[in-house]
Amino acid sequence: MAGNIQELAQLLRASLNPTTNKQGQSELVLRNKEAQPGFSILLLHIVADPSLKDTHLASALYFKNLVRRRWTDQEGNYGLSWEEVVTIKKELIGLMTSVPPNIQSQLGEAIGIIAESDFYEKWDTLVDPSKDLVSRLSPNDVVVNNGVLQVAHSIFKRWRPLMRSDELFTEINHVLTKFGGPFLVQLQNTHSLIQEQSSAAQGQLDKRQFIQIFTTLNLLMKLFYDLSSQDLPPIFEDNLQTITTLFQTYLTYDNALLHTTDDTEAGPLELVKSAIFEILTLYVQKYDEDFASFVGQFIESSWNFLTTVGPETKYDIVVSKALHFLTSVTRIQKHAEVFKDENTTSQVIQKAILPNLVLRDSDAELFEDEPIEFIRRDLEGSDSETRRRAAADFLSQLVAQFDQLVATIVFRYIDHYQSDYKRDPKANWKSKDTAINLFISIAVKGTVTTSQGAITTYPFANIIDFFEKNIAHDFLSDAGVEPILKVGSIKYLYLFRSQISQQQWQSVFPILVEHLMSPDYVVYSYSAMCLERVMALRNSNNEPVISQSTVQEQSARLLEQLFRLIEIKPDAAKLQENEFLMRCVMRVLVVIREGSLPIINQVLPRLIKITQVICQNPSNPRFDYYHFEAVGALIRYAAPSAPQVFENQLNSAFAGILVNDISEFIPYVFQLLAALLEADSSTALPSFYQSLLDPTLNPGLWAMRGNVPALVRFLSAVIPRGATEIIANNQLETLLGIFQRLISTKTNEVYAFEILESVLLTFSASVVQPYFQTILQLLLTRLQNAPSEAFTQRFVRLYHLISSRVEAGMGADFFDGACEQLQAGVFVPIYLKIILPTTGILTRPIDRKSAVVSFVSTLVTSNAFAQKYKKGWAFTAEALLKLLEIPPVAAATSDNIVEQDVDDMSFGVGFTPLNTVTKSPRDPYPEITDVKAWVRQQMVKNGSKVSVFAQERLSPEARPIFIGYMQG
C-alpha cells in the first residue's frame, strides 16, 4: 500500500503543477484510478500521513470532490464499495479532529455531502452519546472539540434553508434527543473555561490557546443557530434565561488578546459577536412569543455596541449583523415602539445609521484597488455583509413603521449634507454621496426586484425631481466629476428604472452608451449593468421600453466596446472576472435578434475566442453562463439564415471542449449543438454530428447527471435527421439502451420519454417492432410500482402518440397486440384505469390535441375496438366528446425569451438550461389548427362504419352529440 500511496501523492502533486499537468493529463489519470478498490481510503491515508504534508490539501480536496461525484447515485445507491463506505464513516471523524482548519473545512464539506444521503438512518451512530461525535467531546481538549464541532456544523447547517417537513423534524428531534444535552454541557464548559482563563494573572494566559477556545465558542454559536433554524428546541426553551445571559456576556466581552493587529481582518471576538447577533435575529423573526421578554436588553446592547465601535473594516461583519438584528426588531410593531419618539429616532439615525452609511476611506480605496469587489459589495441584493447596506435596510424599515416622522428627520440630514457639498464640492463630495444614499433609503417602498428595480416609492420621495436637482449634473458631465458620484448617478437610474418614463429613457439611453466608453472600471461596469437591465425592461403593455431599432442602431458600437473591455486582460481568470459586461453582450444580441446578421462576422469570432480562453480555466460560472447564452442568442436568431457560417466556426471550438472533457461546459455545448442542428433546415445529418453520435451514446458521458438533459436534447435533434445513419450503424439498440438506463430512475424518467418519443416519431413500426415488447415491459413494470403523476402522464402521452400514428404502422391495435403478447388481458385495465382517466386531466393543448387524434384514430381504424372492445369503443367516444367540450387551442406563441434569475441557479451542481435556445414543446400534428373541424372531417370520411357503432354502442345522451360531428 505504501507504494500506492506514494504513486497517488505524486499524481496529486503533478495535478497542482501547470507544467506537469498540461491539458489536465494528471487529473485524467486520477479520474481513471477512481474506480480502483480502496482509492478513497488511500486519499484519507495521505491526509493523515505527516510525511506527505505537501499533498494534504490536494488530497482532501480530491476526496471531497470524489464524494460529491460518487458517494451515491440519484436513486441512493453507493458508488463506492460497501467496505469503503464503512471505512470512511469509521475513519473520517477521527481524522477531522486531528487536522488543521484548512483541511477540516474540506473534510467537513465531504461529511456534509455524506450526511445529505446517509444521516441519520444510515449513519445513526454519528450523534450517539457513546460513539462518533459526542463521545469525543472533552472538557479541556480544545483541538479535538473544534474538530468534533466542525463535523457537527457541517452536517446540521444543511437544515437552515430547508422547507419544513415531517421527515426533517424527525431527524432534528433525533439529533436533539442525543446531542442537545451534551451540546449545552459543552457550551457551559467552554464558558467556564473562558472565565477561568480571563481571570488568570497577566502573562499566564496562552494567547494561542485562548483564541482556540473562542473558536470553540464560535462553533457552538453556529451550532446553536443550526439546531434552532427550523423550530425552537424544547431544551433551549427550558434554558433560555441562562442562554441569553451567556449571550449578553459575550456581546459586552472584551479582551486585548483577541484583538487583531490587521484592521481589515475580523478576529475571534468579532466572529462570536456576529454569530450571537445572527441568533438573536433568528429568534426575533421566528420565536418572538418566547423571546420577547429578552429583546429589550439586546436592543440596548446593540445600541451600546454601535455607538462605540470603530470604523475599521474588521468590524464590518459584526456591525452589519447588529444592524440586521435592529432591522428585525423594527419589523415587529410592539418592539418598534421604542423608536417612535422623535428624539430617540434622531439619535438612532445620527449615531447608528449615519456613521455606517457614509463612505469611508477604506470604501474609496476598494473602489480604486479592487473595483470588481466594490461592485459586488455595492449591488442591491448582494450577499456581501456591508455596513452601508445594513444601515440602509435599518433606515428603510424605520420608514416603513414611521414614514413621516423618519422622512422629516432624514430630509434635514439630506439638506445638511447637500449644503456641505455645495460649500466645497471638490473637498466634500462624500457628503453628496451620503445625501443620495439617504434619499434612496427612504424613497424605496417594498422590495427591489431583479427585473424592474424599485417598483413602488413613498409619496414624499419625488424620484425625478431629486435626480434633476441633485444628480443629473454628475450623470451628464463629461469631466470634473468624482467617479464614485458618477457611479452613484448611474446606480440611481439602475435602481429607479421603473419610475422613469419611456420617453425619458430615450434621452438617457445614448448617454449610458457613452458612459460605457469611460476608462473607469466601476463606471463602465455600472453602465453595462444599467444598459442591460433597461434593455430587458418592459412597460405595462409588455412592450420593450427601449425599442429593438434603438438598440440596433447602437449594437455594433456597443458590442465592440463590450468585447474590448472583456478582452483588456487576456488571462482566463481576469477575462471572466466581470460577468456584467458579458451579460450586456447577451442582452444586446437577444434584443436585436435577426439584426445580428450584418455583424455576425465581427461578433462570432470574438465569442469563439472567449470560449477558447475560458476553457483554459473556468473560474466564474456566471460569466460563463452569460457567454453561452450570448452564443445561444446568436444561434437562435442568425443561424437559420447562415447555418454553414456557424457550423464551420463553432464546431472546432465545441469539439475542443468535448475532447478535453471541460465538464463545466459540456451541458452548454450539447444544448447549443442541438439548437444549431434545429436551425439548419437541410435534410442530411452533417458529418460533424455523425462523428459525435457514437461518443454521445457512450454510457460514461451519461454518468454525470448534469449532462443528461443536454444529451437528451442533442439526441432528440439528431434522431430525426440521422435516422438513416442510426440504422446503418446499428445504433438504434444502443439508443434504446440509453432509454432503459434513464427510465430506471425517477430523476431521469422524463428524459427517457423524450428519447423514446423521438424514436417513435422517426421510425416506422417495422423498425421499432423487435424492441417494442422490451420497451413496454419496462414501462409497465414502472407503472406497477407506485409511479409518480409525471410518469403516468408521460406514459399516457406516449400511448396517444403511438395510437395516433396509424400511417407509420402503429395505432391502438399495435399497442394492444404488444400488451397481449406480454400478458393476455393486460391492455383493458391499463386503458380503463390509467389511459382514459389520465387523459381527462392533461392540461397542455398539444397533449390534448394528440389525445383527440389518438381517440379519433381508434374510433375509425382500430379493429380491436371495433370487434373486441365494444364497450371500450363507447368509452373512447365519450372521452373524445369530453375533450371537445373545451377543444384544445394552440397556445399563443411568443418569441420573447423567458429568463430565470441567474442568482437562483446552482452552478456546477447539475444542469443549467440556456434560455436563449429553449426548445418549443413538440407538436406531432402542427398541421391541425382547428381541432373540431378536423374531427368532423375524419368522421364524415368514415361515416358509414362509425355511424353504425355510434347507434349501437353510445348512450342516449352521448349519441346525438357524437352524430352531430358526423353530420358536419
Coordinates of C-alpha atoms in Angstrom, one line a residue, residues 103-456:
I103 CA -8.1 20.6 5.9
Q104 CA -11.0 20.4 8.3
S105 CA -13.1 22.6 6.1
Q106 CA -12.6 20.3 3.1
L107 CA -13.3 17.1 5.0
G108 CA -16.2 18.9 6.7
E109 CA -17.8 19.6 3.3
A110 CA -17.3 15.9 2.4
I111 CA -19.1 14.9 5.6
G112 CA -21.9 17.2 4.8
I113 CA -22.3 15.5 1.4
I114 CA -22.3 12.1 3.0
A115 CA -24.8 13.2 5.6
E116 CA -27.1 14.6 2.9
S117 CA -27.8 11.0 1.8
D118 CA -26.9 8.9 4.9
F119 CA -27.7 10.9 8.0
Y120 CA -29.4 9.8 10.2
E121 CA -30.9 6.5 9.2
K122 CA -27.8 5.1 7.5
W123 CA -25.4 6.8 10.0
D124 CA -27.2 6.7 13.3
T125 CA -24.1 6.3 15.3
L126 CA -22.9 9.8 14.4
V127 CA -24.7 11.5 17.3
D128 CA -25.0 8.5 19.6
P129 CA -23.6 9.6 23.1
S130 CA -21.3 6.6 23.2
K131 CA -19.9 6.8 19.7
D132 CA -18.5 9.0 17.0
L133 CA -19.1 12.7 17.8
V134 CA -20.5 13.1 21.3
S135 CA -18.1 10.6 22.8
R136 CA -15.1 12.6 21.6
L137 CA -16.1 15.9 23.3
S138 CA -13.8 16.8 26.1
P139 CA -13.9 19.3 28.9
N140 CA -10.5 20.7 28.1
D141 CA -9.1 19.3 24.8
V142 CA -9.9 22.3 22.6
V143 CA -8.3 20.9 19.3
V144 CA -10.4 17.7 19.4
N145 CA -13.6 19.7 20.4
N146 CA -13.1 22.0 17.5
G147 CA -12.8 19.1 15.1
V148 CA -16.0 17.5 16.5
L149 CA -18.0 20.7 16.5
Q150 CA -16.9 21.4 12.9
V151 CA -18.2 18.0 11.8
A152 CA -21.5 18.6 13.6
H153 CA -21.8 22.0 11.9
S154 CA -21.0 20.5 8.5
I155 CA -24.0 18.2 9.0
F156 CA -26.5 20.3 10.7
K157 CA -26.1 23.6 8.8
R158 CA -27.9 22.0 5.8
W159 CA -31.1 22.3 7.8
R160 CA -31.1 26.1 7.6
P161 CA -32.6 26.6 4.1
L162 CA -34.8 23.5 4.0
M163 CA -38.6 23.6 3.9
R164 CA -40.4 22.2 6.9
S165 CA -41.4 18.5 6.6
D166 CA -42.2 15.6 8.9
E167 CA -39.0 13.8 7.8
L168 CA -36.8 16.9 8.6
F169 CA -38.3 17.3 12.0
T170 CA -37.9 13.7 12.8
E171 CA -34.2 14.0 12.0
I172 CA -33.8 17.2 14.1
N173 CA -35.6 15.7 17.0
H174 CA -33.4 12.6 16.8
V175 CA -30.3 14.9 17.0
L176 CA -31.7 17.0 19.8
T177 CA -32.5 13.9 21.9
K178 CA -29.0 12.6 21.7
F179 CA -26.9 15.8 21.1
G180 CA -28.9 18.6 22.8
G181 CA -27.8 17.8 26.4
P182 CA -24.1 17.3 25.6
F183 CA -24.2 20.4 23.5
L184 CA -25.4 22.6 26.4
V185 CA -22.8 21.0 28.7
Q186 CA -20.1 21.8 26.2
L187 CA -21.4 25.4 25.9
Q188 CA -21.2 25.8 29.7
N189 CA -17.8 24.1 29.9
T190 CA -16.4 26.5 27.2
H191 CA -17.9 29.5 29.0
S192 CA -16.3 28.4 32.3
L193 CA -13.0 27.8 30.6
I194 CA -13.1 31.3 29.1
Q195 CA -14.0 32.9 32.5
E196 CA -11.2 30.9 34.2
Q197 CA -8.7 31.9 31.6
S198 CA -9.8 35.6 31.7
S199 CA -9.2 35.7 35.4
A200 CA -5.7 34.3 35.1
A201 CA -2.8 36.6 36.1
Q202 CA -1.3 38.8 33.4
G203 CA 1.3 36.9 31.5
Q204 CA 0.0 33.5 32.4
L205 CA -2.6 33.4 29.6
D206 CA -1.7 31.4 26.5
K207 CA -2.9 33.6 23.6
R208 CA -2.9 30.8 21.1
Q209 CA -4.9 28.5 23.3
F210 CA -7.3 31.4 24.3
I211 CA -8.0 32.0 20.6
Q212 CA -8.7 28.3 20.1
I213 CA -11.2 28.4 23.0
F214 CA -13.0 31.3 21.3
T215 CA -13.0 29.3 18.1
T216 CA -14.9 26.6 20.1
L217 CA -17.3 29.2 21.3
N218 CA -17.9 30.5 17.7
L219 CA -18.6 26.9 16.5
L220 CA -21.0 26.4 19.4
M221 CA -22.8 29.6 18.4
K222 CA -23.1 28.3 14.8
L223 CA -24.4 25.0 16.0
F224 CA -26.9 26.8 18.3
Y225 CA -28.3 28.5 15.1
D226 CA -28.3 25.2 13.2
L227 CA -30.3 23.5 15.9
S228 CA -32.7 26.4 16.2
S229 CA -33.1 27.1 12.5
Q230 CA -36.4 25.1 12.0
D231 CA -38.1 25.3 15.4
L232 CA -37.3 26.3 18.9
P233 CA -35.7 23.2 20.6
P234 CA -37.5 22.5 23.9
I235 CA -34.2 22.0 25.7
F236 CA -33.2 25.6 24.6
E237 CA -36.6 27.0 25.6
D238 CA -36.2 25.5 29.1
N239 CA -32.8 27.1 29.4
L240 CA -33.5 30.4 27.7
Q241 CA -32.7 32.6 30.7
T242 CA -29.3 31.0 31.2
I243 CA -28.5 31.1 27.4
T244 CA -29.5 34.7 26.9
T245 CA -27.3 35.7 29.9
L246 CA -24.4 34.0 28.3
F247 CA -25.2 35.8 25.0
Q248 CA -25.3 39.1 26.8
T249 CA -21.9 38.3 28.5
Y250 CA -20.1 37.9 25.2
L251 CA -21.8 40.8 23.4
T252 CA -20.2 43.0 26.0
Y253 CA -17.0 41.0 26.5
D254 CA -13.6 42.3 25.6
N255 CA -10.0 41.1 25.9
A256 CA -6.9 42.6 24.3
L257 CA -5.6 39.1 23.5
L258 CA -8.4 38.7 21.0
H259 CA -7.7 41.9 19.1
T260 CA -6.2 41.6 15.7
T261 CA -3.4 43.9 14.5
D262 CA -4.8 43.9 11.0
D263 CA -7.7 46.5 10.7
T264 CA -9.2 44.5 7.8
E265 CA -9.3 41.1 9.5
A266 CA -12.2 40.2 11.8
G267 CA -10.9 38.4 14.9
P268 CA -12.4 35.6 17.0
L269 CA -14.3 38.0 19.3
E270 CA -15.9 39.7 16.3
L271 CA -16.9 36.4 14.8
V272 CA -18.5 35.3 18.1
K273 CA -20.5 38.5 18.4
S274 CA -21.6 38.3 14.8
A275 CA -22.8 34.7 15.4
I276 CA -24.8 35.9 18.5
F277 CA -26.4 38.7 16.6
E278 CA -27.4 36.3 13.9
I279 CA -29.0 34.0 16.5
L280 CA -30.9 37.0 18.1
T281 CA -32.2 38.0 14.6
L282 CA -33.4 34.4 14.1
Y283 CA -35.2 34.3 17.5
V284 CA -36.9 37.7 16.9
Q285 CA -38.1 36.6 13.5
K286 CA -39.3 33.1 14.4
Y287 CA -39.8 32.8 18.1
D288 CA -40.7 36.2 19.4
E289 CA -43.5 34.9 21.5
D290 CA -41.0 33.0 23.7
F291 CA -38.2 35.5 23.2
A292 CA -40.0 38.9 23.5
S293 CA -39.1 39.4 27.2
F294 CA -35.4 39.3 26.4
V295 CA -35.4 41.6 23.4
G296 CA -35.1 44.9 25.3
Q297 CA -31.7 44.1 26.8
F298 CA -30.3 43.1 23.4
I299 CA -31.6 46.4 21.8
E300 CA -29.6 48.2 24.5
S301 CA -26.5 46.0 23.9
S302 CA -26.8 46.6 20.1
W303 CA -27.1 50.4 20.7
N304 CA -24.1 50.5 23.0
F305 CA -22.1 48.5 20.6
L306 CA -23.0 50.5 17.5
T307 CA -22.2 53.8 19.2
T308 CA -18.8 52.8 20.4
V309 CA -17.4 50.6 17.6
G310 CA -14.7 52.0 15.3
P311 CA -14.9 52.4 11.5
E312 CA -12.3 49.7 10.8
T313 CA -13.3 47.1 8.2
K314 CA -12.6 44.3 10.6
Y315 CA -15.8 45.2 12.4
D316 CA -18.0 45.3 9.3
I317 CA -19.5 41.8 9.8
V318 CA -20.5 42.3 13.4
V319 CA -21.8 45.9 12.7
S320 CA -23.9 44.6 9.8
K321 CA -25.3 41.7 12.0
A322 CA -26.1 44.1 14.8
L323 CA -28.0 46.4 12.3
H324 CA -29.8 43.3 10.9
F325 CA -31.0 42.5 14.4
L326 CA -32.3 46.0 14.9
T327 CA -34.0 45.8 11.5
S328 CA -35.8 42.6 12.5
V329 CA -36.8 44.2 15.8
T330 CA -38.3 47.2 14.0
R331 CA -40.4 44.9 11.8
I332 CA -42.4 43.9 14.9
Q333 CA -44.7 46.8 16.0
K334 CA -44.5 46.2 19.7
H335 CA -40.7 46.3 19.7
A336 CA -40.6 49.1 17.1
E337 CA -42.4 51.4 19.6
V338 CA -39.1 52.1 21.3
F339 CA -38.1 54.1 18.2
K340 CA -41.3 56.1 17.9
D341 CA -40.1 59.1 19.9
E342 CA -38.6 61.8 17.6
N343 CA -35.6 62.4 19.9
T344 CA -34.9 58.6 20.0
T345 CA -35.2 58.3 16.2
S346 CA -32.9 61.2 15.7
Q347 CA -30.3 59.7 18.0
V348 CA -30.5 56.4 16.2
I349 CA -30.1 58.0 12.8
Q350 CA -27.3 60.2 14.0
K351 CA -25.3 57.6 15.9
A352 CA -26.2 54.2 14.5
I353 CA -27.2 54.8 10.9
L354 CA -25.2 57.7 9.5
P355 CA -21.7 56.5 10.7
N356 CA -22.3 53.3 8.8
L357 CA -23.9 54.9 5.7
V358 CA -21.2 57.3 5.0
L359 CA -18.4 56.4 2.5
R360 CA -15.2 55.5 4.4
D361 CA -11.7 55.9 3.2
S362 CA -11.5 52.1 3.0
D363 CA -14.5 52.0 0.7
A364 CA -12.9 54.6 -1.6
E365 CA -9.7 52.5 -1.6
L366 CA -11.6 49.4 -2.5
F367 CA -13.2 51.4 -5.4
E368 CA -9.7 52.1 -6.7
D369 CA -7.8 48.9 -5.9
E370 CA -10.4 46.2 -6.2
P371 CA -13.2 47.6 -8.4
I372 CA -15.0 44.3 -9.1
E373 CA -15.2 43.6 -5.3
F374 CA -16.6 47.1 -4.8
I375 CA -19.3 46.4 -7.3
R376 CA -20.3 43.1 -5.8
R377 CA -20.5 44.5 -2.3
D378 CA -22.4 47.6 -3.6
L379 CA -25.0 45.8 -5.7
E380 CA -28.5 45.6 -4.3
G381 CA -29.3 42.1 -3.3
S382 CA -25.7 41.1 -2.9
D383 CA -24.8 38.5 -0.3
S384 CA -21.9 40.7 1.0
E385 CA -22.2 41.9 4.5
T386 CA -21.6 45.6 4.3
R387 CA -22.3 48.3 6.9
R388 CA -23.8 50.6 4.3
R389 CA -26.4 48.1 3.1
A390 CA -27.3 47.1 6.6
A391 CA -27.6 50.7 7.7
A392 CA -29.8 51.4 4.7
D393 CA -32.0 48.4 5.4
F394 CA -32.5 49.5 9.0
L395 CA -33.4 53.0 7.9
S396 CA -35.8 51.7 5.3
Q397 CA -37.5 49.6 8.0
L398 CA -37.8 52.6 10.3
V399 CA -39.5 54.5 7.4
A400 CA -41.9 51.5 6.9
Q401 CA -43.0 51.9 10.5
F402 CA -43.0 55.7 10.9
D403 CA -42.7 57.1 7.4
Q404 CA -43.5 60.8 8.1
L405 CA -41.5 61.0 11.3
V406 CA -38.4 59.4 9.8
A407 CA -38.7 61.2 6.5
T408 CA -38.8 64.6 8.2
I409 CA -35.7 63.9 10.2
V410 CA -33.8 62.3 7.2
F411 CA -34.6 65.2 4.9
R412 CA -33.0 67.6 7.4
Y413 CA -29.8 65.5 7.1
I414 CA -30.1 65.4 3.3
D415 CA -30.2 69.2 3.3
H416 CA -27.3 69.4 5.7
Y417 CA -25.1 67.1 3.5
Q418 CA -26.1 68.9 0.3
S419 CA -25.2 72.2 1.8
D420 CA -21.9 70.8 3.0
Y421 CA -21.2 69.6 -0.6
K422 CA -22.1 72.9 -2.1
R423 CA -19.7 74.8 0.2
D424 CA -16.8 72.9 -1.3
P425 CA -17.8 70.4 -4.0
K426 CA -14.2 69.1 -4.6
A427 CA -13.4 68.6 -0.9
N428 CA -16.9 67.5 0.3
W429 CA -18.0 65.2 -2.5
K430 CA -18.6 62.4 0.1
S431 CA -21.3 64.5 1.7
K432 CA -23.3 64.4 -1.6
D433 CA -22.8 60.7 -1.8
T434 CA -24.3 60.3 1.7
A435 CA -27.2 62.6 0.8
I436 CA -28.1 60.5 -2.2
N437 CA -27.9 57.2 -0.3
L438 CA -30.1 58.7 2.5
F439 CA -32.7 59.6 -0.1
I440 CA -32.6 56.2 -1.7
S441 CA -33.0 54.5 1.7
I442 CA -36.2 56.4 2.5
A443 CA -37.6 56.5 -1.1
V444 CA -38.0 52.8 -1.9
K445 CA -41.1 51.2 -0.6
G446 CA -41.2 47.4 -0.5
T447 CA -38.9 45.0 -2.3
V448 CA -36.4 45.9 -5.0
T449 CA -36.9 43.3 -7.8
T450 CA -34.2 41.9 -10.1
S451 CA -36.3 42.6 -13.2
Q452 CA -37.8 46.0 -12.5
G453 CA -35.8 47.6 -9.7
A454 CA -37.8 49.7 -7.2
I455 CA -41.4 49.2 -8.2
T456 CA -43.0 51.5 -5.6

